[in-house]
Amino acid sequence: MNKRKYFNNGLPLLMLVGIILLGSCSKKEDTFVNRKVSFNSDWSFHLNDSITDKDTIGTSTKWRTLNVPHDWSIEGKFDEKSPAGYGGGALNGGLGWYKKTFRVAAADSSKVTSITFDGVYKNSEVWINGHYLGKRPNGYIGFQYEMSPYLNYGDQNNEIIVKVDNSKQPNSRWYSGSGIFRNVWIETTDKLHVGQWGTYITTPKVTAEKASVKVETTIQNQYSESKKATVTTTIFKDDSKVTSFTQNITIAANTNQTIQQEAQVETPVLWSVEKPELYTAVTEISLDGALIDSYKTNFGIRDFKFDTDKGFILNGKQVKIKGVCMHHDLGPLGSAINTRAIERQLEILKEMGVNGIRTSHNPPAPELLELCDKMGFIVMDEAFDMWKQNKTKYDYGNDWDKWHKKDLTDQLLRDRNHPSIFMWSIGNEIPEQWNENGVTIAKELAAITRQYDKTRPITAAMNPPVNMNLDGVNLQFEKAAVQYNKIAASGALDIIGYNYAHQTYEYHKKNFPGIPFIATETTSGLQTRGYYDAVSDTIKKWPVRWDLKFTGGNPGNTVSAYDQVQAPWGSTHEATWKVIKKHDFLSGMYIWTGFDYIGEPTPYEWPSISSYFGIVDLAGFPKDVYYMYQSEWTDKTVLHILPHWNWKAGQNVDVWAYYNKADEVELFLNGKSVGIRSKKGEDLHVMWRIPFQAGTLKAVSRKNGKIVLETEIKTAGNPSNLKLTADRSTINADGNDLSFVTVDILDEKGVLAPNANNEINFSLKGNGKIVGVCSGDPVSHESYKGTKHTALNGKCLVVIQSGDTSGRLELTSKANGLKPATIVITAE
Ligand code: GAL
């Protein structure tokens, strides 16, 4: 086996790339040629808005070393006057430079070496050894440059420079982050190799007995002579070989050739939400008897359709899409992607019963799609938030003419093997939907999409294509079929998708006969986690219009967390779900949003800097409505009561309970029953209005008189202790893995102090770092990157990242007047 060496600033970084003798592999890892290695470590970074020229930046001495993925905006201060605006989270963009010095083994001089960036926000330009490789305005799509013609081999250094220009603001309606915020890879291949995103695997016929698997492989010959080669594709289920097929090809010099191979898989194990079973295709190219390239593609076998009567059918079964929209930021980590952080978000959502993710409003990090494949989510993969017509002054609309074809094509090629993707969305609330350009562009995008993938339907997240008008803060809907939305009327879409207007869903069949429906975006409920107006229906002062000044709301821009506050264009959580639940033909919904995100606060004004829309807050702590969904969407037995139990004596407090699997709930205050409640009809919660009395509030759910669950909350005394709980107490010592540690502020009896907002200081011993702190408070301007943070309503989060050696990581938290707490995390 050959060993290739890359040198990082003189430090050897071993990478195993092999040339292995021919022989069709029988185990997946037997003979794999690993062509891709991480190129994330030891970059130098310099932020400087005034130096715009590569030759000048080359001489700057103010570089700092870091690993990518990196987001420089999250390191900055929240700034009321930031040109990014509140939409952008009041965090600045700017112009950043990255560079990295490395060596390439002499043996690789006969190979093809490329660099792949999974996403750089935005306007990246790349030079290798002074040679310009290119520019990519779109921050969300991956791109690759071949470097081999310009590389030095052996003992000589190479220098790569990346300019990232996110200085023109605003260019996004939400927080984008800035920099090389996704992974970077080096790919080294023989001159004859599978091309970039070079396989396309479809399963045209799927039955319980048999599935046909069609593999299209694009092979690139970069030799200056024609080559005769053998291409073998082996399909694995887990580690066992299922089938393989071989084809001999002759491929002319400097050309690409696409070959098609097809096989039958007997009794296929189908991909589903509950059991997301994956297969792997390993494509191997052999030349003159030697294996020269291996390329791995994960795929799934599943059969689905969107039906006008039955909604979404997966493997013959009706499945309601219970989805959420997600932006790409990871709360306190900003937009620098981390696989574990995405996985944690998905775990929290899965636990709530979510089975769908909409990648609003851009191509996501590849790792999100890989996780959705493995964890079982129904993904709506979205391409654009705007077409040519801008939404903000410097956004992608300015790049549309030159780049949209390439960006969409690359997204399709990159993503089309993911079994979790079930729909392509060609845009979100596109301004052209109201004029004829909408028809032309929708048709063009649909044609591009169908050129690369005919196996999935196309939709768009339109504004409601039915008549409506904004009357003060209320939308008025005319329920008659008035299809004046040009995209909807263009015929380009396979599924009608629109945002909000749940009042109109039941008229869909009349409005759009014969075409299925998906609620692409719903709800936009607003809540601050753990904050409540004691009497839930006195909050009519909310909502405020996003585009009006905030007047007369709650102090400090808090929003009561009973499910009663919504953006004027949306609904409460319960209202939309009740409609979706009722009608079979409604395929499902994607709620705005699963998690809070940075930017787009509503109220759209200082001091708010992050959103209130999430069912889960920015730190990852569920708001109460999470349990409404859990009671409806999962098999778990649920009984959740809200609010907390710290109020003024005698004041009326509304107590809500979310429950399932029971026919009644009885509430006891200090041992005395205050009544039995049952959900009637479409109800999704029950409520008691009772005068507050300190002590214990206990709820008991019962079915046929037998206790199903009991839960209680108690009045907390003064904050006294800190408690630390890690989501994982053993993490990988790979310099990347994370432990998310929850800090609870408790009274001396161990009851959560629901109003505590102490400032907490953190320190860490051992080879690791504190990489994020966050309370989920949308008005906090404390840095997420510090080592102290103020709790919100008794809770805070601290994120620990391992170093690259194993050992103990000891985290201590301290706050004035409270007993400190320590927790040990093991990195191994
Ligand atoms: C929608 C839009 C989303 C987000 C949301 C907030 O109209 O598509 O991007 O802005 O409103 O409610």
mmCIF file of N, CA, C and O and ligand atoms in Angstrom, residues 173-174 327 358 361 385 428-429 499-500 521 524 567 569 592 597 600 613, ligand 1:
data_model
loop_
_atom_site.group_PDB
_atom_site.id
_atom_site.type_symbol
_atom_site.label_atom_id
_atom_site.label_comp_id
_atom_site.label_asym_id
_atom_site.label_seq_id
_atom_site.Cartn_x
_atom_site.Cartn_y
_atom_site.Cartn_z
ATOM 1 N N ARG A 173 -31.468 37.497 4.861
ATOM 2 C CA ARG A 173 -32.561 37.850 5.782
ATOM 3 C C ARG A 173 -32.374 37.209 7.145
ATOM 4 O O ARG A 173 -33.184 37.388 8.033
ATOM 5 N N TRP A 174 -31.346 36.368 7.287
ATOM 6 C CA TRP A 174 -31.064 35.715 8.560
ATOM 7 C C TRP A 174 -29.562 35.739 8.748
ATOM 8 O O TRP A 174 -28.822 36.216 7.877
ATOM 9 N N HIS A 327 -32.708 26.721 9.619
ATOM 10 C CA HIS A 327 -31.586 27.455 9.037
ATOM 11 C C HIS A 327 -30.318 26.683 9.391
ATOM 12 O O HIS A 327 -30.355 25.725 10.174
ATOM 13 N N ARG A 358 -36.784 20.699 6.303
ATOM 14 C CA ARG A 358 -36.674 21.540 5.110
ATOM 15 C C ARG A 358 -35.398 22.370 5.253
ATOM 16 O O ARG A 358 -35.202 23.044 6.261
ATOM 17 N N HIS A 361 -32.986 28.201 3.514
ATOM 18 C CA HIS A 361 -33.553 28.243 2.171
ATOM 19 C C HIS A 361 -32.457 27.969 1.152
ATOM 20 O O HIS A 361 -32.434 28.566 0.081
ATOM 21 N N ASP A 385 -33.471 31.430 -1.847
ATOM 22 C CA ASP A 385 -34.421 32.312 -1.156
ATOM 23 C C ASP A 385 -34.848 33.460 -2.070
ATOM 24 O O ASP A 385 -35.759 34.204 -1.741
ATOM 25 N N ASN A 428 -37.941 29.921 -2.237
ATOM 26 C CA ASN A 428 -38.797 30.329 -1.126
ATOM 27 C C ASN A 428 -39.330 31.743 -1.337
ATOM 28 O O ASN A 428 -38.546 32.676 -1.521
ATOM 29 N N GLU A 429 -40.637 31.874 -1.290
ATOM 30 C CA GLU A 429 -41.300 33.193 -1.352
ATOM 31 C C GLU A 429 -40.606 34.111 -2.348
ATOM 32 O O GLU A 429 -40.147 35.204 -2.011
ATOM 33 N N ASN A 499 -46.578 28.639 1.823
ATOM 34 C CA ASN A 499 -46.257 28.938 3.216
ATOM 35 C C ASN A 499 -47.474 29.558 3.903
ATOM 36 O O ASN A 499 -48.117 30.462 3.346
ATOM 37 N N TYR A 500 -47.774 29.065 5.095
ATOM 38 C CA TYR A 500 -48.832 29.642 5.948
ATOM 39 C C TYR A 500 -50.222 29.474 5.323
ATOM 40 O O TYR A 500 -50.414 28.579 4.506
ATOM 41 N N GLU A 521 -44.237 25.702 4.650
ATOM 42 C CA GLU A 521 -43.806 26.451 5.841
ATOM 43 C C GLU A 521 -45.049 26.847 6.604
ATOM 44 O O GLU A 521 -46.012 27.328 6.000
ATOM 45 N N SER A 524 -45.001 29.762 12.454
ATOM 46 C CA SER A 524 -44.309 30.947 12.971
ATOM 47 C C SER A 524 -44.891 31.387 14.318
ATOM 48 O O SER A 524 -45.285 32.543 14.503
ATOM 49 N N ALA A 567 -46.690 35.034 14.668
ATOM 50 C CA ALA A 567 -46.529 36.100 13.682
ATOM 51 C C ALA A 567 -47.879 36.269 12.986
ATOM 52 O O ALA A 567 -48.627 35.301 12.848
ATOM 53 N N TRP A 569 -48.773 36.476 10.036
ATOM 54 C CA TRP A 569 -49.000 35.665 8.832
ATOM 55 C C TRP A 569 -49.103 34.188 9.166
ATOM 56 O O TRP A 569 -49.381 33.370 8.287
ATOM 57 N N TRP A 592 -42.175 26.467 10.798
ATOM 58 C CA TRP A 592 -41.140 27.490 10.969
ATOM 59 C C TRP A 592 -41.007 27.765 12.446
ATOM 60 O O TRP A 592 -41.912 28.371 13.006
ATOM 61 N N TYR A 597 -32.948 30.446 15.621
ATOM 62 C CA TYR A 597 -31.736 30.711 14.840
ATOM 63 C C TYR A 597 -31.313 32.143 15.084
ATOM 64 O O TYR A 597 -32.089 32.968 15.579
ATOM 65 N N GLU A 600 -33.167 37.523 12.314
ATOM 66 C CA GLU A 600 -34.612 37.615 12.115
ATOM 67 C C GLU A 600 -35.410 37.508 13.418
ATOM 68 O O GLU A 600 -36.303 36.667 13.556
ATOM 69 N N PHE A 613 -38.965 31.884 16.883
ATOM 70 C CA PHE A 613 -39.863 30.948 16.189
ATOM 71 C C PHE A 613 -39.666 29.494 16.590
ATOM 72 O O PHE A 613 -40.524 28.655 16.346
HETATM 73 C C1 GAL B 1 -41.471 33.353 6.001
HETATM 74 C C2 GAL B 1 -40.117 33.172 5.334
HETATM 75 C C3 GAL B 1 -39.082 32.668 6.314
HETATM 76 C C4 GAL B 1 -39.149 33.462 7.575
HETATM 77 C C5 GAL B 1 -40.528 33.379 8.154
HETATM 78 C C6 GAL B 1 -40.706 34.072 9.484
HETATM 79 O O1 GAL B 1 -42.325 34.123 5.259
HETATM 80 O O2 GAL B 1 -40.216 32.247 4.286
HETATM 81 O O3 GAL B 1 -37.805 32.754 5.744
HETATM 82 O O4 GAL B 1 -38.818 34.773 7.278
HETATM 83 O O5 GAL B 1 -41.411 33.969 7.240
HETATM 84 O O6 GAL B 1 -42.017 33.971 9.923
#
